Tab-separated table of C-alpha atoms and ligand atoms in Angstrom:
chain	number	residue	atom	x	y	z
A	1	MET	CA	220.370	75.012	53.103
A	2	SER	CA	219.185	75.990	56.167
A	3	GLN	CA	215.813	78.200	56.158
A	4	ALA	CA	218.051	81.407	57.375
A	5	GLU	CA	220.295	80.748	54.551
A	6	LYS	CA	217.665	80.476	51.518
A	7	PRO	CA	217.379	83.700	49.318
A	8	TYR	CA	213.770	84.734	49.352
A	9	VAL	CA	212.344	87.664	47.115
A	10	GLN	CA	209.783	90.175	48.369
A	11	TRP	CA	207.495	91.890	46.146
A	12	GLN	CA	204.068	94.046	46.221
A	13	ASP	CA	201.356	92.074	43.646
A	14	GLU	CA	198.458	95.154	43.502
A	15	GLN	CA	199.369	96.050	46.613
A	16	THR	CA	199.126	92.712	47.869
A	17	PRO	CA	203.065	91.734	49.838
A	18	ARG	CA	204.205	88.395	48.523
A	19	LYS	CA	206.852	86.358	49.165
A	20	ALA	CA	208.756	83.354	47.197
A	21	LEU	CA	212.096	81.513	47.310
A	22	TRP	CA	214.595	82.843	44.749
A	23	LEU	CA	215.918	79.871	42.772
A	24	SER	CA	218.797	80.918	40.131
A	25	GLU	CA	220.993	78.492	38.851
A	26	SER	CA	223.643	81.355	37.974
A	27	ASN	CA	223.426	82.781	41.440
A	28	TYR	CA	222.156	85.822	40.433
A	29	ALA	CA	221.295	87.805	43.318
A	30	ALA	CA	217.538	88.201	44.549
A	31	PRO	CA	215.814	90.625	42.262
A	32	THR	CA	214.451	94.047	43.626
A	33	HIS	CA	212.754	95.594	41.187
A	34	ILE	CA	209.941	93.485	39.749
A	35	VAL	CA	207.796	94.483	37.243
A	36	PRO	CA	204.182	92.464	36.164
A	37	VAL	CA	204.555	91.910	32.540
A	38	ASP	CA	202.030	90.217	30.563
A	39	ASP	CA	200.400	89.216	26.880
A	40	GLN	CA	199.867	93.185	26.437
A	41	THR	CA	203.663	93.927	26.959
A	42	THR	CA	205.413	94.376	23.838
A	43	ALA	CA	209.059	93.005	22.896
A	44	ASP	CA	210.323	96.257	22.628
A	45	GLN	CA	209.134	97.435	26.324
A	46	ALA	CA	209.872	94.165	27.695
A	47	TYR	CA	213.686	94.519	26.410
A	48	ARG	CA	213.591	97.999	27.497
A	49	LEU	CA	212.608	97.184	31.042
A	50	ALA	CA	215.139	94.587	31.200
A	51	CYS	CA	218.296	96.511	29.912
A	52	GLU	CA	216.998	98.793	32.704
A	53	GLY	CA	217.635	96.438	34.993
A	54	ASN	CA	214.208	95.978	36.077
A	55	SER	CA	212.849	92.106	36.784
A	56	LEU	CA	209.615	91.219	34.713
A	57	LEU	CA	207.217	89.136	36.503
A	58	TRP	CA	205.135	87.111	33.481
A	59	ARG	CA	201.582	87.171	34.305
A	60	GLY	CA	200.128	85.566	30.587
A	61	ASP	CA	199.836	83.023	28.524
A	62	PHE	CA	202.848	80.516	29.127
A	63	HIS	CA	203.420	79.862	25.334
A	64	ASN	CA	203.427	84.061	24.638
A	65	ALA	CA	206.666	84.233	27.543
A	66	LEU	CA	208.659	81.594	25.538
A	67	GLN	CA	207.873	83.771	22.403
A	68	LEU	CA	208.384	87.108	24.176
A	69	MET	CA	211.838	85.780	25.637
A	70	GLN	CA	212.806	84.792	21.565
A	71	ALA	CA	211.894	88.163	20.727
A	72	MET	CA	213.726	89.895	23.209
A	73	ALA	CA	216.685	87.084	22.596
A	74	ARG	CA	216.377	88.747	18.878
A	75	ARG	CA	217.036	92.146	20.063
A	76	ILE	CA	220.026	91.156	21.680
A	77	ASN	CA	221.624	89.516	18.902
A	78	ARG	CA	221.072	92.593	16.919
A	79	ALA	CA	222.487	94.829	19.421
A	80	GLU	CA	225.457	92.149	20.044
A	81	GLN	CA	226.013	92.142	16.118
A	82	ARG	CA	226.776	95.377	15.976
A	83	LYS	CA	229.111	95.225	18.702
A	84	LEU	CA	230.934	92.683	17.595
A	85	SER	CA	231.613	93.479	14.169
A	86	LYS	CA	232.900	96.501	15.445
A	87	ALA	CA	235.316	94.986	17.647
A	88	ALA	CA	236.315	92.841	15.142
A	89	LYS	CA	236.765	95.676	12.482
A	90	SER	CA	238.782	97.563	15.046
A	91	ALA	CA	240.578	93.920	15.940
A	92	LYS	CA	241.955	93.569	11.920
A	93	GLN	CA	243.888	96.528	12.575
A	94	LEU	CA	245.778	95.142	15.217
A	95	PRO	CA	248.479	92.636	14.924
A	96	ALA	CA	246.864	89.296	15.099
A	97	GLU	CA	248.546	88.030	18.135
A	98	ASN	CA	246.940	91.339	20.145
A	99	THR	CA	243.372	90.409	18.766
A	100	THR	CA	242.287	87.171	19.942
A	101	PRO	CA	241.634	87.400	23.551
A	102	SER	CA	239.713	90.548	23.463
A	103	VAL	CA	237.414	89.081	20.800
A	104	PHE	CA	236.797	85.990	22.922
A	105	HIS	CA	236.920	88.011	26.089
A	106	GLN	CA	234.215	90.375	24.661
A	107	GLN	CA	232.450	87.455	23.498
A	108	ARG	CA	232.150	85.993	26.991
A	109	GLN	CA	231.193	89.666	28.265
A	110	ALA	CA	228.101	89.549	25.442
A	111	GLN	CA	227.031	86.198	26.366
A	112	ALA	CA	227.229	86.849	30.379
A	113	GLN	CA	225.269	90.112	29.321
A	114	ARG	CA	223.185	88.418	27.055
A	115	ALA	CA	222.296	85.532	30.155
A	116	ARG	CA	221.568	88.549	32.805
A	117	THR	CA	218.884	90.111	30.418
A	118	LEU	CA	216.932	87.335	29.328
A	119	GLY	CA	217.079	86.056	32.792
A	120	ARG	CA	215.099	88.904	33.982
A	121	LEU	CA	211.702	87.162	32.974
A	122	LEU	CA	210.479	85.618	35.795
A	123	LEU	CA	207.807	82.981	36.537
A	124	GLU	CA	206.263	82.110	39.888
A	125	LEU	CA	205.651	78.852	40.582
A	126	ASP	CA	203.928	77.081	43.527
A	127	ALA	CA	205.422	74.086	45.421
A	128	GLY	CA	205.998	71.079	43.290
A	129	TYR	CA	206.921	73.611	40.036
A	130	ILE	CA	203.239	73.920	39.355
A	131	SER	CA	202.283	76.812	37.275
A	132	GLY	CA	199.133	78.553	37.008
A	133	LEU	CA	199.387	80.400	33.892
A	134	ARG	CA	197.541	79.841	30.714
A	135	ARG	CA	198.986	76.659	29.142
A	136	ALA	CA	201.719	75.927	30.856
A	137	PRO	CA	202.578	72.666	30.494
A	138	ASP	CA	203.313	69.796	33.367
A	139	LEU	CA	207.038	71.342	34.507
A	140	SER	CA	207.402	69.573	37.551
A	141	ALA	CA	209.348	66.306	36.150
A	142	ALA	CA	211.706	68.390	34.377
A	143	CYS	CA	212.265	70.875	37.533
A	144	GLU	CA	212.500	68.459	39.998
A	145	ALA	CA	215.291	66.431	37.834
A	146	ALA	CA	216.870	69.817	37.294
A	147	PHE	CA	216.620	71.490	40.779
A	148	GLY	CA	215.348	68.703	43.332
A	149	VAL	CA	212.278	68.949	44.945
A	150	LEU	CA	210.113	72.055	46.062
A	151	ASP	CA	208.230	72.356	48.351
A	152	GLU	CA	206.961	75.905	48.416
A	153	PRO	CA	206.168	78.556	45.887
A	154	CYS	CA	209.221	80.080	43.829
A	155	LEU	CA	210.357	82.711	41.613
A	156	MET	CA	212.278	81.373	38.793
A	157	SER	CA	213.888	82.984	35.226
A	158	LEU	CA	212.538	81.498	32.451
A	159	ARG	CA	215.878	80.814	31.126
A	160	ASP	CA	216.335	78.990	33.780
A	161	LEU	CA	213.515	76.859	33.333
A	162	GLN	CA	213.985	76.490	29.639
A	163	GLY	CA	217.176	74.921	30.394
A	164	ALA	CA	215.602	72.224	32.685
A	165	LEU	CA	213.261	71.408	29.649
A	166	GLY	CA	215.641	71.336	27.466
A	167	ALA	CA	217.951	68.969	29.845
A	168	ALA	CA	214.703	66.851	30.376
A	169	GLN	CA	214.485	65.445	26.450
A	170	TRP	CA	217.958	64.974	26.166
A	171	ARG	CA	217.578	62.790	29.510
A	172	GLN	CA	214.824	61.342	27.541
A	173	LYS	CA	215.992	61.169	24.090
A	174	GLY	CA	220.152	60.577	24.695
A	175	VAL	CA	222.466	62.113	22.308
A	176	PRO	CA	223.994	60.055	19.788
A	177	ILE	CA	227.723	59.258	20.160
A	178	ALA	CA	229.325	59.010	16.426
A	179	GLY	CA	231.629	55.490	16.703
A	180	LEU	CA	229.745	54.530	19.664
A	181	ASP	CA	226.508	51.841	19.204
A	182	LEU	CA	224.642	53.671	21.961
A	183	PRO	CA	223.302	57.283	23.025
A	184	ILE	CA	224.748	58.586	26.128
A	185	PHE	CA	222.490	60.668	28.407
A	186	PRO	CA	222.972	63.812	30.026
A	187	HIS	CA	221.494	65.429	32.625
A	188	TYR	CA	221.045	68.937	33.526
A	189	GLY	CA	224.273	70.365	34.435
A	190	VAL	CA	226.548	67.975	33.352
A	191	PHE	CA	229.087	68.556	30.640
A	192	ALA	CA	227.166	67.216	27.191
A	193	PRO	CA	229.246	65.591	24.809
A	194	THR	CA	227.533	66.877	21.963
A	195	ARG	CA	230.785	67.216	19.826
A	196	HIS	CA	232.731	64.379	20.420
A	197	GLU	CA	235.611	63.808	17.755
A	198	TYR	CA	237.546	62.843	20.743
A	199	VAL	CA	235.689	59.822	20.860
A	200	SER	CA	237.209	58.453	17.825
A	201	LEU	CA	240.402	59.149	19.336
A	202	MET	CA	239.696	57.107	22.447
A	203	GLN	CA	238.974	54.371	20.405
A	204	ASP	CA	241.988	54.233	18.168
A	205	ALA	CA	244.632	54.637	20.717
A	206	PRO	CA	246.170	51.501	21.055
A	207	LEU	CA	245.395	50.260	24.982
A	208	PRO	CA	248.816	49.871	27.173
A	209	ALA	CA	249.934	45.981	27.459
A	210	LYS	CA	248.517	46.067	30.991
A	211	HIS	CA	245.196	47.895	31.367
A	212	ASP	CA	243.660	45.949	34.467
A	213	VAL	CA	242.868	49.408	36.184
A	214	ALA	CA	242.119	52.683	34.889
A	215	PHE	CA	240.916	56.117	36.011
A	216	ASP	CA	238.740	58.423	34.380
A	217	ILE	CA	239.075	61.938	35.774
A	218	GLY	CA	235.987	64.159	35.119
A	219	THR	CA	233.770	62.065	33.897
A	220	GLY	CA	231.032	64.245	33.272
A	221	THR	CA	228.265	61.926	31.825
A	222	GLY	CA	230.537	58.651	31.771
A	223	LEU	CA	231.394	58.475	28.364
A	224	LEU	CA	235.025	58.254	28.366
A	225	ALA	CA	234.780	55.700	31.144
A	226	ILE	CA	232.320	53.502	29.215
A	227	ILE	CA	234.454	53.404	26.356
A	228	LEU	CA	237.151	52.214	28.311
A	229	ALA	CA	235.199	49.398	29.904
A	230	LYS	CA	233.733	48.566	26.331
A	231	ARG	CA	237.361	48.232	25.127
A	232	GLY	CA	238.180	45.752	27.802
A	233	VAL	CA	239.736	47.410	30.566
A	234	GLY	CA	238.850	45.400	34.061
A	235	GLN	CA	238.446	48.117	36.300
A	236	VAL	CA	237.834	51.442	35.593
A	237	VAL	CA	237.479	54.247	38.732
A	238	ALA	CA	235.594	57.572	37.429
A	239	THR	CA	235.849	60.567	39.306
A	240	ASP	CA	233.926	63.983	39.101
A	241	SER	CA	233.713	67.288	41.326
A	242	ASN	CA	229.870	67.447	40.172
A	243	PRO	CA	227.737	65.689	42.177
A	244	ARG	CA	225.292	65.559	38.909
A	245	ALA	CA	227.892	64.434	36.698
A	246	LEU	CA	228.124	61.302	39.217
A	247	THR	CA	224.432	60.842	39.131
A	248	CYS	CA	224.285	61.210	35.411
A	249	ALA	CA	227.244	58.723	34.784
A	250	GLU	CA	225.706	55.919	37.422
A	251	ASP	CA	222.520	56.479	35.250
A	252	ASN	CA	224.285	55.995	31.733
A	253	PHE	CA	226.668	52.954	33.302
A	254	ALA	CA	223.011	51.326	34.366
A	255	ARG	CA	221.753	51.650	31.119
A	256	VAL	CA	224.434	49.831	29.542
A	257	GLY	CA	224.687	47.614	32.204
A	258	LEU	CA	228.524	48.431	33.574
A	259	SER	CA	227.327	49.410	37.101
A	260	GLU	CA	230.211	47.810	37.861
A	261	ILE	CA	232.421	50.523	36.908
A	262	GLN	CA	233.228	52.978	40.467
A	263	LEU	CA	232.156	56.132	40.905
A	264	GLN	CA	233.813	58.847	43.162
A	265	GLU	CA	232.963	62.449	43.878
A	266	ALA	CA	236.641	63.851	44.084
A	267	ASP	CA	238.876	66.792	43.334
A	268	VAL	CA	240.948	65.300	40.596
A	269	PHE	CA	241.977	61.804	41.939
A	270	PRO	CA	240.660	58.951	43.686
A	271	THR	CA	241.510	58.379	47.217
A	272	GLU	CA	242.009	54.789	48.342
A	273	GLN	CA	242.160	52.871	44.737
A	274	PRO	CA	245.068	50.767	43.493
A	275	LEU	CA	247.770	52.355	40.783
A	276	ALA	CA	246.202	52.400	37.519
A	277	ASN	CA	247.442	51.278	34.557
A	278	PHE	CA	246.335	53.963	32.667
A	279	ILE	CA	244.635	57.109	33.663
A	280	VAL	CA	242.590	59.390	31.070
A	281	CYS	CA	241.106	62.914	31.593
A	282	ASN	CA	239.351	65.366	29.334
A	283	PRO	CA	239.559	68.809	31.115
A	284	PRO	CA	237.868	71.322	30.866
A	285	TRP	CA	239.363	73.234	27.528
A	286	LEU	CA	239.384	77.082	28.094
A	287	PRO	CA	241.425	78.949	30.928
A	288	ALA	CA	238.838	81.192	32.092
A	289	LYS	CA	236.762	81.620	34.930
A	290	PRO	CA	233.533	80.228	35.140
A	291	SER	CA	230.622	82.249	35.921
A	292	SER	CA	228.427	79.502	37.100
A	293	SER	CA	228.608	76.230	38.342
A	294	LEU	CA	227.010	75.133	34.759
A	295	GLU	CA	230.821	76.612	33.508
A	296	LEU	CA	232.960	74.361	35.499
A	297	ALA	CA	233.092	71.987	32.905
A	298	VAL	CA	234.208	74.223	29.893
A	299	TYR	CA	236.185	76.934	31.860
A	300	ASP	CA	239.301	75.939	34.192
A	301	HIS	CA	240.328	78.971	35.896
A	302	LYS	CA	244.030	79.549	35.469
A	303	SER	CA	244.406	75.951	34.248
A	304	ARG	CA	243.989	74.501	37.898
A	305	MET	CA	242.127	71.255	37.094
A	306	LEU	CA	244.804	70.572	34.148
A	307	ARG	CA	247.816	71.681	36.192
A	308	GLY	CA	246.686	69.743	39.337
A	309	PHE	CA	245.839	67.140	37.183
A	310	LEU	CA	249.401	66.778	35.385
A	311	GLN	CA	251.248	67.574	38.743
A	312	GLY	CA	249.635	64.629	40.630
A	313	VAL	CA	249.218	62.096	38.083
A	314	CYS	CA	252.393	60.066	38.579
A	315	ALA	CA	251.736	59.294	41.795
A	316	HIS	CA	248.623	57.438	40.777
A	317	LEU	CA	250.352	55.490	37.930
A	318	ALA	CA	251.380	51.791	38.580
A	319	PRO	CA	255.016	51.031	36.928
A	320	GLN	CA	254.705	51.474	33.026
A	321	GLY	CA	251.558	53.227	33.229
A	322	GLU	CA	250.435	55.555	30.388
A	323	VAL	CA	248.509	59.286	30.933
A	324	TRP	CA	245.875	60.126	27.871
A	325	LEU	CA	245.142	63.671	28.197
A	326	ILE	CA	242.442	64.711	26.123
A	327	LEU	CA	242.999	68.370	25.027
A	328	SER	CA	241.979	70.883	22.067
A	329	ASP	CA	244.470	73.788	21.302
A	330	LEU	CA	241.799	76.098	21.245
A	331	ALA	CA	242.987	77.637	24.078
A	332	GLU	CA	246.471	78.309	22.148
A	333	HIS	CA	244.395	80.019	18.874
A	334	LEU	CA	242.656	82.162	21.257
A	335	GLN	CA	246.156	82.852	22.848
A	336	LEU	CA	244.912	81.980	26.628
A	337	ARG	CA	247.860	79.132	26.578
A	338	THR	CA	250.607	78.823	24.537
A	339	ARG	CA	252.028	75.309	23.088
A	340	GLU	CA	255.446	76.129	25.163
A	341	GLN	CA	253.680	76.387	28.159
A	342	LEU	CA	251.648	73.109	27.811
A	343	LEU	CA	254.676	71.039	27.005
A	344	ALA	CA	256.751	72.948	30.114
A	345	TRP	CA	253.905	71.734	32.233
A	346	PHE	CA	254.332	68.118	31.065
A	347	VAL	CA	258.063	68.362	31.638
A	348	GLU	CA	257.659	70.194	35.294
A	349	ALA	CA	255.201	67.032	36.138
A	350	LYS	CA	258.098	64.717	34.886
A	351	LEU	CA	255.766	63.508	32.154
A	352	GLU	CA	257.182	62.766	28.554
A	353	VAL	CA	255.249	62.860	25.151
A	354	LYS	CA	255.548	59.201	23.890
A	355	TYR	CA	252.380	59.879	21.187
A	356	ARG	CA	249.848	62.289	20.069
A	357	LEU	CA	246.544	61.455	17.919
A	358	ASP	CA	244.736	64.540	16.285
A	359	THR	CA	241.474	64.973	14.808
A	360	GLN	CA	239.668	68.006	13.628
A	361	PRO	CA	236.448	69.179	14.965
A	362	LYS	CA	233.868	69.157	12.174
A	363	HIS	CA	230.863	70.818	14.535
A	364	GLY	CA	229.073	73.409	13.267
A	365	ARG	CA	230.519	76.470	14.766
A	366	SER	CA	233.862	75.362	13.471
A	367	GLN	CA	232.152	76.446	10.032
A	368	ASP	CA	230.436	79.126	10.516
A	369	SER	CA	232.364	82.306	9.275
A	370	THR	CA	230.450	84.568	10.873
A	371	ASP	CA	231.564	83.402	14.473
A	372	PRO	CA	233.326	86.157	15.543
A	373	LEU	CA	235.984	83.394	16.740
A	374	TYR	CA	235.530	81.488	13.383
A	375	ALA	CA	239.628	81.842	12.667
A	376	ALA	CA	240.424	79.934	15.763
A	377	ARG	CA	237.892	77.549	15.784
A	378	SER	CA	238.153	76.644	12.067
A	379	SER	CA	241.856	75.601	12.822
A	380	GLU	CA	241.267	74.121	16.354
A	381	VAL	CA	242.712	70.510	16.420
A	382	THR	CA	241.481	67.976	19.139
A	383	SER	CA	244.877	65.904	20.442
A	384	LEU	CA	244.784	62.441	22.465
A	385	TRP	CA	248.381	62.893	24.116
A	386	CYS	CA	249.600	59.858	25.559
A	387	LEU	CA	251.793	61.043	28.369
A	388	THR	CA	254.549	58.363	30.229
A	389	PRO	CA	256.605	58.942	33.437
A	390	ALA	CA	259.587	60.550	32.218
B	401	SAM	C1	235.531	68.752	29.502
B	401	SAM	S1	234.135	67.806	30.363
B	401	SAM	C2	234.505	66.075	30.433
B	401	SAM	C3	233.459	65.243	30.574
B	401	SAM	C4	233.659	63.747	30.029
B	401	SAM	N1	234.966	63.077	30.438
B	401	SAM	C5	233.777	63.396	28.775
B	401	SAM	O1	234.677	63.758	28.156
B	401	SAM	O2	232.705	64.068	28.551
B	401	SAM	C6	235.046	68.247	32.143
B	401	SAM	C7	234.557	67.622	33.379
B	401	SAM	O3	235.908	67.380	34.403
B	401	SAM	C8	234.987	67.666	35.371
B	401	SAM	N2	235.716	68.414	36.067
B	401	SAM	C9	236.010	70.075	36.407
B	401	SAM	N3	237.087	70.245	37.655
B	401	SAM	C10	236.903	68.817	38.733
B	401	SAM	C11	237.997	68.708	39.495
B	401	SAM	N4	238.384	69.826	40.000
B	401	SAM	N5	237.308	67.336	39.846
B	401	SAM	C12	237.454	66.325	39.070
B	401	SAM	N6	236.144	66.861	38.156
B	401	SAM	C13	236.267	67.873	37.489
B	401	SAM	C14	233.521	68.568	35.224
B	401	SAM	O4	232.601	68.956	36.304
B	401	SAM	C15	233.219	67.781	33.804
B	401	SAM	O5	232.824	66.958	34.067
């Protein structure tokens, strides 16, 4: 990004004009109303100021800022709970088929509003992500890994900073994967396989008789490509459209000594590759509009990736090739897609179902009856669809 394109924030600090680079992972506009806050500011005051649209520039102790954000989050939770239980009550009075999408959209709106409100608590950092706040830890390594090198002062939300610090921990400790004898190390901004019921499907599905070449489309951390290579597939080509995912997958391949897996930044399919004996894809599962680049792994606007994958896959398959599509039916329970629609897309793409393996997720949210989407989540089934050219 050129100097002219970079977003800067200007504000007055006790009559002194200040300027800093604006860093926002969610692409929020640079703040215009900045109010200084510190250890004397109460959570109620901070919450009210943020709800009124002010950005709060923290000047106190670093740990107190974290506590203030938690206290603001509790206030948001209470307000959300009140709204959601009201929505759920009125939803119960409507026929079931009219209810869930609206609860889903309301929940997403609430999450976006929550992110915006919490994102108004800001920190000023010097070049190299150095914080002058009391008790501030060393933020440089985590921030550089997440956002790149910084050679000038910046303003960023504490929420984004927390995301970077959390990601640094995952990157260091790894995420254990049931059924795989090694952890996977997610990077910031890359889909983290924290619910990984589909791993057992990938391990149980019988490999096609010929399995010299396989593609893993939308590889994320590289998890599925690693499973394929460990199952004995000779040549694995993994793609992703997210450059952070490619760096992350490369890191994971190197950690398990599978550096020969090829990686390509691509919109769905790799180019200049031989035809594949089978092609695996675990696309974003929900057809909805992502609100930031961080959501591109979860939400697939108008099912663009899923449909593009299905439409194009036969052209990349060798004769007798197979497609392994990993998809949960959560979108169906939320009435964002129907089973008939999915089956019609298979037919349009000239694919037929050879077999399907199913599993039920056991992650926390599927068992949390207070979750407004509990009815959908508790009935969710994750499937591996084995498809072949018709
Ligand atoms: C649900 S995640 C799956 C990640 C990984 N395969 C796994 O199973 O853990 C979907 C992945 O698809 C990638 N993706 C989304 N749209 C894409 C596109 N048009 N082309 C390539 N990759 C895409 C996302 O960046 C993300 O890494």
